[in-house]
Every structure is written in C-alpha cells, then in structure tokens.
Coordinates of C-alpha atoms in Angstrom, one line a residue:
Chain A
X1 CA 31.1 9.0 -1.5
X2 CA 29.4 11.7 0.1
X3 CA 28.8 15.2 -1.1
X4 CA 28.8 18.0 2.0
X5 CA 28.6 21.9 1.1
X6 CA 28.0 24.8 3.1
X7 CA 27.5 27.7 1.3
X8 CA 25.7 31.4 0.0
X9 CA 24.4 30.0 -3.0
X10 CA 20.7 28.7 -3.5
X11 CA 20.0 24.6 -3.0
X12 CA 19.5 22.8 -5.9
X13 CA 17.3 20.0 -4.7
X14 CA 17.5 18.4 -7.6
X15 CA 20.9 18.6 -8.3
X16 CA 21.3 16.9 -4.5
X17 CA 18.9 14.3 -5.6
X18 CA 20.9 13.2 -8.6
X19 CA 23.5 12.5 -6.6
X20 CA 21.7 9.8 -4.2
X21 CA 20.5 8.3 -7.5
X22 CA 22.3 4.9 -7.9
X23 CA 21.8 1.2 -9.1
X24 CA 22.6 -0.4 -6.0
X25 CA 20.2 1.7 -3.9
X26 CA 16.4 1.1 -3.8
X27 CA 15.5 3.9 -1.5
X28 CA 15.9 7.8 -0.8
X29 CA 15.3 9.6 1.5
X30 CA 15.6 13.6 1.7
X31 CA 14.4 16.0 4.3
X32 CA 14.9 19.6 3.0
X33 CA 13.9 22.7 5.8
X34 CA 13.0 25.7 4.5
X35 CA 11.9 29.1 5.9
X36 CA 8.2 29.3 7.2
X37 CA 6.1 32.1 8.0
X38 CA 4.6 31.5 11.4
X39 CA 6.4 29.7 14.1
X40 CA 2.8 30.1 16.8
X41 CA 2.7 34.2 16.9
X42 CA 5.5 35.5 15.7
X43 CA 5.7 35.8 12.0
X44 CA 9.5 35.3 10.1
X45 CA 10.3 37.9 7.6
X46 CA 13.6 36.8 6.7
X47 CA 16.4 34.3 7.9
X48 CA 19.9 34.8 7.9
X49 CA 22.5 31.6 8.7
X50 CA 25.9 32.1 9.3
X51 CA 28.1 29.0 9.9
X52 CA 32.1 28.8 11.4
X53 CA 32.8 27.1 8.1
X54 CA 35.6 25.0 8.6
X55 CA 34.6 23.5 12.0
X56 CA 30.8 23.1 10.3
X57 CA 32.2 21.2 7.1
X58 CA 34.5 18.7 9.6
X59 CA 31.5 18.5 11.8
X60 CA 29.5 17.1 8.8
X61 CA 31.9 14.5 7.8
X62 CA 32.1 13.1 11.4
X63 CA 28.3 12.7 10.4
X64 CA 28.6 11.3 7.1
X65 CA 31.2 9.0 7.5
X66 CA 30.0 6.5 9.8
X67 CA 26.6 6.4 7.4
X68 CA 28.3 5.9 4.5
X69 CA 30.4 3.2 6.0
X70 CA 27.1 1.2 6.5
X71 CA 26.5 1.3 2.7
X72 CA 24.6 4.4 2.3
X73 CA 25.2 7.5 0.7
X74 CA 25.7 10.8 2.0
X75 CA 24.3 14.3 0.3
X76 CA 24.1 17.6 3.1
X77 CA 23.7 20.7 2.1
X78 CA 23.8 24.3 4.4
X79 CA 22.8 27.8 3.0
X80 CA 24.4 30.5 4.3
X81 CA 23.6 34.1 3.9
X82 CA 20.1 35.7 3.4
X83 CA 17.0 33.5 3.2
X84 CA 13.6 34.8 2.2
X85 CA 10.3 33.0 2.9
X86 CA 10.1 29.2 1.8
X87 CA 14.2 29.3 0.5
X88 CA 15.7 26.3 1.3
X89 CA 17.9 26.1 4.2
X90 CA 19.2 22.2 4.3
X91 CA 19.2 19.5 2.6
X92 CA 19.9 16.0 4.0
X93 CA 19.7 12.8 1.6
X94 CA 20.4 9.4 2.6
X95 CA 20.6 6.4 -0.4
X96 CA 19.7 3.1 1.1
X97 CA 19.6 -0.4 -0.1
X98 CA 16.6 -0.7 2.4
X99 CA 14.2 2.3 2.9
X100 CA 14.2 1.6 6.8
X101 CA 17.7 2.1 7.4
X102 CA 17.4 5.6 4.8
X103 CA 14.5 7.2 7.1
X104 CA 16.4 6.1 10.5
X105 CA 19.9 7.8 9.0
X106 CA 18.3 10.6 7.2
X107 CA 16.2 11.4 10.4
X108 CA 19.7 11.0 12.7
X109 CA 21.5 13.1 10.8
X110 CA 19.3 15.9 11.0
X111 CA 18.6 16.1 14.2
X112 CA 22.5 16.1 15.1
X113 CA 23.4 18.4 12.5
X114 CA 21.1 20.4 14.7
X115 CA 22.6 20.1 17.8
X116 CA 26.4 19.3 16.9
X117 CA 27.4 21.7 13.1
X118 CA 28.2 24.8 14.1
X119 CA 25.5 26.9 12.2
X120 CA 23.1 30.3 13.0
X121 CA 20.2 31.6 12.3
X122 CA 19.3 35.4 13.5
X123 CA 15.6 35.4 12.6
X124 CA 14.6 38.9 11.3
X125 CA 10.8 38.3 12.7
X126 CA 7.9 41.2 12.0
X127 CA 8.5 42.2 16.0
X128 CA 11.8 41.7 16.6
X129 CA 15.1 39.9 15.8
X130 CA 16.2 37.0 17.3
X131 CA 18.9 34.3 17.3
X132 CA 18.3 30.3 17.3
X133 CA 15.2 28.8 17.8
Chain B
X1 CA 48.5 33.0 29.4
X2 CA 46.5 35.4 26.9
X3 CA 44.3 33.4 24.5
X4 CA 42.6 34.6 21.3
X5 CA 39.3 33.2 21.0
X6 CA 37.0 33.3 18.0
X7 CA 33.5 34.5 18.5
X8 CA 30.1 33.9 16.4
X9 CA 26.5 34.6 16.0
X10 CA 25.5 37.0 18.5
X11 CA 28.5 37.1 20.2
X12 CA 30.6 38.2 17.5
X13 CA 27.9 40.8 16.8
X14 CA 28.2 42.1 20.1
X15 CA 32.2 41.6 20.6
X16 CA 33.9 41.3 17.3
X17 CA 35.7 38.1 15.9
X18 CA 38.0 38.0 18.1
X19 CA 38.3 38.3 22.3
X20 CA 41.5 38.3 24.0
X21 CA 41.6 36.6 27.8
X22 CA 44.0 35.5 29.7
X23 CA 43.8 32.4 31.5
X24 CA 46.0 30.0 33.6
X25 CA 48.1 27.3 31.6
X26 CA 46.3 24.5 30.9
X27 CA 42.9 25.8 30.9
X28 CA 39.7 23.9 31.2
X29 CA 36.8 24.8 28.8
X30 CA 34.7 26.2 31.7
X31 CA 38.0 28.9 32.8
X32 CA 38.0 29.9 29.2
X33 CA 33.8 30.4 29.5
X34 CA 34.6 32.4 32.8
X35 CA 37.2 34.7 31.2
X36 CA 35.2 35.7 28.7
X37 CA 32.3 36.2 30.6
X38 CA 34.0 38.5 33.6
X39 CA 35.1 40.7 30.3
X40 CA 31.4 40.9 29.2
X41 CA 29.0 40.5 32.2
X42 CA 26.2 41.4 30.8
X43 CA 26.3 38.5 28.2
X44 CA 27.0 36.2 31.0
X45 CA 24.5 34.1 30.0
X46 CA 24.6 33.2 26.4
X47 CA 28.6 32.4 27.5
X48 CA 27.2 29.9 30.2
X49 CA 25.3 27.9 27.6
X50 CA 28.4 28.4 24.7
X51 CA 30.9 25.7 24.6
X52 CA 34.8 25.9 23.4
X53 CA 36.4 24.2 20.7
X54 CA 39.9 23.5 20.0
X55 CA 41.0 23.4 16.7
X56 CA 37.7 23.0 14.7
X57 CA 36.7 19.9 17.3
X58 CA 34.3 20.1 20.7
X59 CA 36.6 19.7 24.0
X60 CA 35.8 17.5 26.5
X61 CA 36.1 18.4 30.4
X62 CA 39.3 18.7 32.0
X63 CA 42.5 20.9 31.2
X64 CA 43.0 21.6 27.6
X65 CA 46.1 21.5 26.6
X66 CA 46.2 24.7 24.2
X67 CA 48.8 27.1 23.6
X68 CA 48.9 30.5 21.6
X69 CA 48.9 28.8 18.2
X70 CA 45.9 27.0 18.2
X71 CA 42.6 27.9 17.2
X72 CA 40.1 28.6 20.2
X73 CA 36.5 29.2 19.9
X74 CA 33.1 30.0 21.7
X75 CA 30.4 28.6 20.0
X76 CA 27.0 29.5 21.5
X77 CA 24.1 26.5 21.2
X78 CA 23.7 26.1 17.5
X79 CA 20.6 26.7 15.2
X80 CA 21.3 25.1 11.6
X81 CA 18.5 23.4 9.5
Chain C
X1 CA -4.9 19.9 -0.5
X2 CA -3.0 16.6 -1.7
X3 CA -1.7 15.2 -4.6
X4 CA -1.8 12.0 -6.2
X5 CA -1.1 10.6 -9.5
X6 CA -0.8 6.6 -10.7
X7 CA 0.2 7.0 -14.4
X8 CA 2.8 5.4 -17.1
X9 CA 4.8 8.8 -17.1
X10 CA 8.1 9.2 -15.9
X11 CA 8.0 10.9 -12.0
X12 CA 9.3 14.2 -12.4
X13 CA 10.6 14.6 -8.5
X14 CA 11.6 18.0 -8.8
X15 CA 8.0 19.4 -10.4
X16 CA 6.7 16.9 -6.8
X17 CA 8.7 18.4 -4.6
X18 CA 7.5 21.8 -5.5
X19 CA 4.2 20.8 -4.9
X20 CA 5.6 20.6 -1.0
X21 CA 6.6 24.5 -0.8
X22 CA 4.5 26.6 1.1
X23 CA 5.4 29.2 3.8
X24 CA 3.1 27.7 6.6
X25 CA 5.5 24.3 6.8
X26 CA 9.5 24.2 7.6
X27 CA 9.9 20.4 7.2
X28 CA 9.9 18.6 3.9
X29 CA 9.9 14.8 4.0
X30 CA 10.3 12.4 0.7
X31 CA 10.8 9.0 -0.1
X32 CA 11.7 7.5 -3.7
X33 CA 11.7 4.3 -4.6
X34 CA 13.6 3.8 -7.6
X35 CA 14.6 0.4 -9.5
X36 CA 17.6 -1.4 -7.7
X37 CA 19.8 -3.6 -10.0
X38 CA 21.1 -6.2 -6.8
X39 CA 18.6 -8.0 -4.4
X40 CA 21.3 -10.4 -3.2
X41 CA 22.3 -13.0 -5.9
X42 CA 19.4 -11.8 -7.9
X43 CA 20.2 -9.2 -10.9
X44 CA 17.1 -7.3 -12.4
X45 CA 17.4 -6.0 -15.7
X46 CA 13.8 -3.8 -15.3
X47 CA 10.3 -3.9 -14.1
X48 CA 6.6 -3.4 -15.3
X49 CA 4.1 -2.3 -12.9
X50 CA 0.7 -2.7 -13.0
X51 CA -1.9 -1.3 -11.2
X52 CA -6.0 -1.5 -10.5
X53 CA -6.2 2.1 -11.3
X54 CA -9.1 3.0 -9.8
X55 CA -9.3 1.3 -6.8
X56 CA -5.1 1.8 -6.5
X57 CA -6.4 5.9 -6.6
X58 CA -9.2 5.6 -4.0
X59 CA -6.5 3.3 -1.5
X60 CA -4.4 6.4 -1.8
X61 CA -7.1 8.8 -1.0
X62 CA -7.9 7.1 2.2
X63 CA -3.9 7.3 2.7
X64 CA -3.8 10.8 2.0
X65 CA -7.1 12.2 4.0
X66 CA -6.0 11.3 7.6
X67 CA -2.5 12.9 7.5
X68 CA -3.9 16.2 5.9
X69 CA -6.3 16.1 8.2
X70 CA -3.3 16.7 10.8
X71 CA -2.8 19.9 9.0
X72 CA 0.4 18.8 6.5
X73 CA 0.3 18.5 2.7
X74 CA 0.6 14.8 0.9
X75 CA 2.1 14.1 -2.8
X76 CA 2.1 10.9 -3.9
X77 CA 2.9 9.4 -7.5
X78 CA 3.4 5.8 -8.5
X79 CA 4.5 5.2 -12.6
X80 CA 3.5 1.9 -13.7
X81 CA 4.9 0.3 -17.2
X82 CA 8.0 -0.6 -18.4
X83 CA 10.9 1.0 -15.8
X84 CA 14.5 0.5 -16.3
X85 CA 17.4 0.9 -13.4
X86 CA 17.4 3.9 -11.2
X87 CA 14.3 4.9 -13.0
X88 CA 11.9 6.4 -9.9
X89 CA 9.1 3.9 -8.9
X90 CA 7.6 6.2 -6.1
X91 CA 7.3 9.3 -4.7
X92 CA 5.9 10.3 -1.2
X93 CA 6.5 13.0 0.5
X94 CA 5.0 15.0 3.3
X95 CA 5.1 18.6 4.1
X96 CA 4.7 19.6 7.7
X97 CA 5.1 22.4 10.2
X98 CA 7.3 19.7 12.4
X99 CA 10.1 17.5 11.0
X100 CA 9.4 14.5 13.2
X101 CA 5.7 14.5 11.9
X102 CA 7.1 14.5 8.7
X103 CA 9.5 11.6 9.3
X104 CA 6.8 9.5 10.5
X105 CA 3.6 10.4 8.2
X106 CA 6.0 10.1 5.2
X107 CA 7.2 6.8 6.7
X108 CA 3.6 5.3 7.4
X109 CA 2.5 6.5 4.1
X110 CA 5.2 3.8 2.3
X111 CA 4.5 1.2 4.5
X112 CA 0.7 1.5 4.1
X113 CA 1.0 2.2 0.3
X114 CA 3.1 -1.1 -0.1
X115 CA 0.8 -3.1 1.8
X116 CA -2.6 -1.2 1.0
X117 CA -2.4 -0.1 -2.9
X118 CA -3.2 -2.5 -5.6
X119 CA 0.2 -2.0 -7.3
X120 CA 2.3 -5.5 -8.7
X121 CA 5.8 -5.1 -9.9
X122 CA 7.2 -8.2 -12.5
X123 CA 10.5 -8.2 -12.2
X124 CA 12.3 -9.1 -15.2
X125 CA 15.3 -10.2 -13.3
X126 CA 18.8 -11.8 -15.6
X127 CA 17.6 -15.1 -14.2
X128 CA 13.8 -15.0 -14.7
X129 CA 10.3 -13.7 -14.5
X130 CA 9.4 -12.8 -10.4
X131 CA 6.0 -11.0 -9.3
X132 CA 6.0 -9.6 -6.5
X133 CA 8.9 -9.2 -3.7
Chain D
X1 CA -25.7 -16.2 -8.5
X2 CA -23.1 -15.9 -11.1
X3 CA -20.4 -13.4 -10.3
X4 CA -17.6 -11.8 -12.9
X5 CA -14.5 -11.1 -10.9
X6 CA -11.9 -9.3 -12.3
X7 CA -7.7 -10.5 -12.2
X8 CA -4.7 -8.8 -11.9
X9 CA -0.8 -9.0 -12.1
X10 CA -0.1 -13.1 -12.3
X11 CA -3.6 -14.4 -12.1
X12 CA -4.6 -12.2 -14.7
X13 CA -1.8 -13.1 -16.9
X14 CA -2.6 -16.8 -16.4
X15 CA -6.4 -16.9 -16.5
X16 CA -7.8 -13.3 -18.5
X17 CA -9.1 -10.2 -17.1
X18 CA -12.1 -11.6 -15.9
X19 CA -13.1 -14.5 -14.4
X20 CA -17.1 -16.4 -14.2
X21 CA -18.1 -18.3 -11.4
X22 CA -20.6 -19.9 -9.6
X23 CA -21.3 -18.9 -5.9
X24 CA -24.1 -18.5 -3.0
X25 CA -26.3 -15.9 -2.4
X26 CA -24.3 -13.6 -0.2
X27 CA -20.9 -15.3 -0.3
X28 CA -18.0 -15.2 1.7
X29 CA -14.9 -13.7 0.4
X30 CA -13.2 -16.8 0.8
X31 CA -16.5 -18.8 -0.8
X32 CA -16.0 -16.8 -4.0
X33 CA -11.6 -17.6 -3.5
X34 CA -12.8 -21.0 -3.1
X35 CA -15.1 -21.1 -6.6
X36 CA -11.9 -19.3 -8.4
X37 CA -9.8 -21.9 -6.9
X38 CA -11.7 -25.1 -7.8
X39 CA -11.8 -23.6 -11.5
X40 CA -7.7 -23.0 -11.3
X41 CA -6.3 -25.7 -9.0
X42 CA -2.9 -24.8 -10.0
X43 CA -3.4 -21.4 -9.0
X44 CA -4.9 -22.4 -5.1
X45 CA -1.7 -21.1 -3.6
X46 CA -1.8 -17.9 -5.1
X47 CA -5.4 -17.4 -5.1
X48 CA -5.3 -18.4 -0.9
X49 CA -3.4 -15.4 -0.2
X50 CA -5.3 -12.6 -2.7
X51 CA -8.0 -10.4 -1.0
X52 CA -11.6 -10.1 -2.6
X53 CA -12.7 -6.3 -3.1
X54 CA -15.6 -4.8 -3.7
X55 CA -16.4 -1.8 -5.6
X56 CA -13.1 -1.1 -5.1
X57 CA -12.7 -1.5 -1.4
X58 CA -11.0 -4.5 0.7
X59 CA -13.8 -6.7 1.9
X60 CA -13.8 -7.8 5.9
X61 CA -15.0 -11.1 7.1
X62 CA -18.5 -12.3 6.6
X63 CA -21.1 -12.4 4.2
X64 CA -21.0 -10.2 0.9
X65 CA -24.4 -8.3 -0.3
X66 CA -23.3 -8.0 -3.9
X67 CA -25.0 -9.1 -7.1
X68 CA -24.1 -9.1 -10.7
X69 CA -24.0 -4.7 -10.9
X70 CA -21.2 -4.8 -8.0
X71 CA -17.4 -5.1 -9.4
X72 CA -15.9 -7.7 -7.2
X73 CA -12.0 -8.1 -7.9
X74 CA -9.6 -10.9 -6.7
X75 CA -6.3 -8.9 -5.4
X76 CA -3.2 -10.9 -5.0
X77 CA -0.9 -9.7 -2.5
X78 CA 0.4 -6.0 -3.7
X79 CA 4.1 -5.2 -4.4
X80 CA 3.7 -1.5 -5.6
X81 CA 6.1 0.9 -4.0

C-alpha cells in the first residue's frame, strides 16, 4: 500500500526506502530533489514550499493509485516549510517486479506531481525572491 | 452570487486567504478567474495562468455547479519537487 | 568524482546516497536491485555472486567516466557472496543538475552494468541450482 | 603457443580456475573458445556464448597479439545487477 506525506519535518530517505523494500519486488527506484545552489546565474539561498494540503495529499493518491494497481508500490514524500541548501524537498519511490516499469512510473510520477499537486516554492535567491521555477 | 475563494502562494501573500467575488449562478472557472482579477488588476496576470478547484479537485470547462458551501480555490501554476 | 565499490559487504544505501549530495545538482536518481523471492513459478531461497574483480572494476570505470564527463556524479556498488531476500544486490545512482539526465544516465548505467560487468548470480532457487537469469 | 585462461561462475565450477590449452600464434577469440571447447565437449553450449578478454578488456573480432605474460579470461554471459 502506498505511503504519501506532505509535511514540515525533514525526509528520511532512508526511512522511505524501507518501505519499498519487499520480497516480491526486484527493483527500486527513488528520485529525491533537493535544493541546489545555482540554477545558470542566480544563486538559491534558501527555499520555502508551501502546499494547499488537503487538495495536495488527494492529488497524490490519484497518482499513486493507478501505480500501485499495476503491482508496484508507492512511497511520496513533500517538505514543507524552510529548506536550506541540499535539504531534501521530494521523494518519489516506485517498487517494481521489473526495473523498467519502476524508472517509467517513478519518472511519471514526478513529472506530474510537478504539474498537477498543488505545491510552492518562493525561492529566497542572493538578488531577489521569486516564486516557481 | 458572492463566492469565497481560497488563495495561495503569491496570491495569498498579496490578498490574504481568502477573496470574496461575486459571480453569476453557475459560474464557469474562467468568470471566477475574471472576478478575481477585475478586484486585483494589477495581478491580472498570475490569475490568467491560475486555475480553480472545487472541492479539493481541478474543474473542467463549462458551468460549475457550486454554491456558498463548497470549497473554491485559485491555484496559480504549481512548483513542487 | 565517482564512486565504485564490488565487495562481499552489505550495501549500506543510505551512506550511497549521501555520496549524491552536493549543492551544484537538484536531481538524485537511484536504482536497487535487491533479491526477489518469485520469478514466476520459480521460488529462490538466496543467491551468491561472483565477480572477476578486477576486470568487473575497470568495466565500471569505463561506465562511470562518460556520464561524469557530462558534468553529474556516479555511485555504483555491487556485493557479491552469499545474499538472502530483500538483501540489496545493486546500487546506482546518478546525481545531476536535470532530473531527466538523471532518469536516463541512471537507467543506461543498469542496462550497461548487467550486460557489461563480469558479475554471475547462482541462484539457489527451492527447486534447484540456476546461473544466470 | 600455450595459453592459461582463466574460468568463472559455472565453467569455473566445472572445470578449475584455470584452464591450458593449445592454440595458434595470434588466435581468434573464437580459436582459443574452440581449443576450450574440444577439451570440454559438454560444456560447447556454454563456452559458445562466453566472450574471451584480455587483460581485462572484451576482445573484438580478429586476430589476438597475446602471449603467455597476457591474462586471457573466458567470460560467460554476465548476470550481475
């Protein structure tokens, strides 16, 4: 079953790993994002996410659910709050039987989380703030 | 009809939580957008590119059936992960 | 500069992963391959791997060069001996300023490594002996 | 020219680390599979689809300049990973 959290408190990779550990699955898959320095010119100080939390956690279920119905598991993760240089801001696992289907679905559901989980950033750069990306 | 609709990012930072706007019955997403956006012209913009949700879900074009009791937001594009 | 390691102790993914962190990249990509009890009908109840250590190390480094050369970091590690269920198998992952980069190194790296590395898995399956897969 | 080729995983399980045969001056890859394979006909199958390497690096096609100081291995097909 799949584990989703959005919250203040630091990502435990390896906590989130554990979870996608299991007999039946020969292949993981994680991509974790975290906060980097330079993006071209503009250098990142700090990062802070803010998320409309019940329509983000219902947004990552819709996401979920159809991978795990495939056979795979599930593990997202969302930090809120204030992010310094190389925190972690997501984590997206995917267990597979076959390592194929675990880089597709991993690489799917970041991307949508992306563009569909109702998350922020306001980027506190060394010139100026800004919001999204 | 006057709606309550939530507001985030840098919306909320510019207008609060909350915006009040009143709008015919039936609205579509887009009369909602325009409401909003004759209240606070100079964040036109970022309110063109924001899109509403009902309840905690993404609408669809065409009227939305929504009355005072449910949950209305503007969510400007997204930037998560 | 990368990291690679072929050796009969247990992959410690976490101490790995950290090896990924660095300011200058957003997008963290790993895959682990880890003992699976069910390939179809067939149950295995654990694996040895062997390895041709220092050609197997040298295969990696050609791996490894190219995709740094692109400006991301590489960690690699491959435990050979005795491994139960669940127990890791292999870690790859690839740190880079892009996530689809990341995806796709990360991906090629597992393919290449499977195909490239002179690595043999017996399977000591409830049935009988297998080599290979 | 006598060669000593080293075995892994099954062959080397069946037949010892290391293996002495006979072959031309600059073999083939497949010449020296071919001298392994007439002194373990049980083992052709296997030994067909193994790769010869040479100081630790995949040989191509052609002839081989190696002599008794190179390290030639037979590889079967890998399953690492």
């Amino acid at each position: 079953m799949y584990y989703l959290n959005i919250s203040d408190s630091p990502i435990d990779v390896d906590a989130l790993y554990q979870k996608l550990k299991d007999p039946q699955y020969g292949g993981i898959v994680t991509f974790v994002g975290t906060v980097r320095q330079w993006t071209g010119d503009i250098e990142t100080r700090f990062i802070d996410y803010s998320a409309y939390h019940p329509m983000a956690e219902k947004q990552l279920e819709k996401l979920a659910a159809p991978i795990e119905a495939k056979g795979a598991r599930v593990v997202i993760a969302h930090r809120t709050g204030h992010l310094d240089l190389t925190d972690e801001a997501v984590f997206v696992g995917v267990a597979a039987a076959h390592r194929g289907d675990a880089f597709r679905w991993c690489e799917y559901l970041i991307d949508t989380l992306k563009k569909e989980v109702p998350i922020w950033k306001k980027e506190t750069d060394t010139d100026a703030v800004r919001w999204g990306d | 009809m006057q709606l309550h609709v939530k507001l985030f990012a840098m919306l909320q930072e510019q207008l609060g939580d909350v915006i009040v706007v009143s709008v015919p019955e039936q609205p579509t997403a887009d009369q909602i957008k325009q409401a909003i956006a004759d209240a606070s012209p100079n964040l036109r913009q970022v309110i063109g590119t924001a899109r509403i949700a009902v309840n905690q879900e993404f609408t669809a074009s065409g009227p939305l059936d929504v009355g005072t009791d449910d949950e209305i937001a503007l969510i400007p594009p997204v930037s998560g992960g």
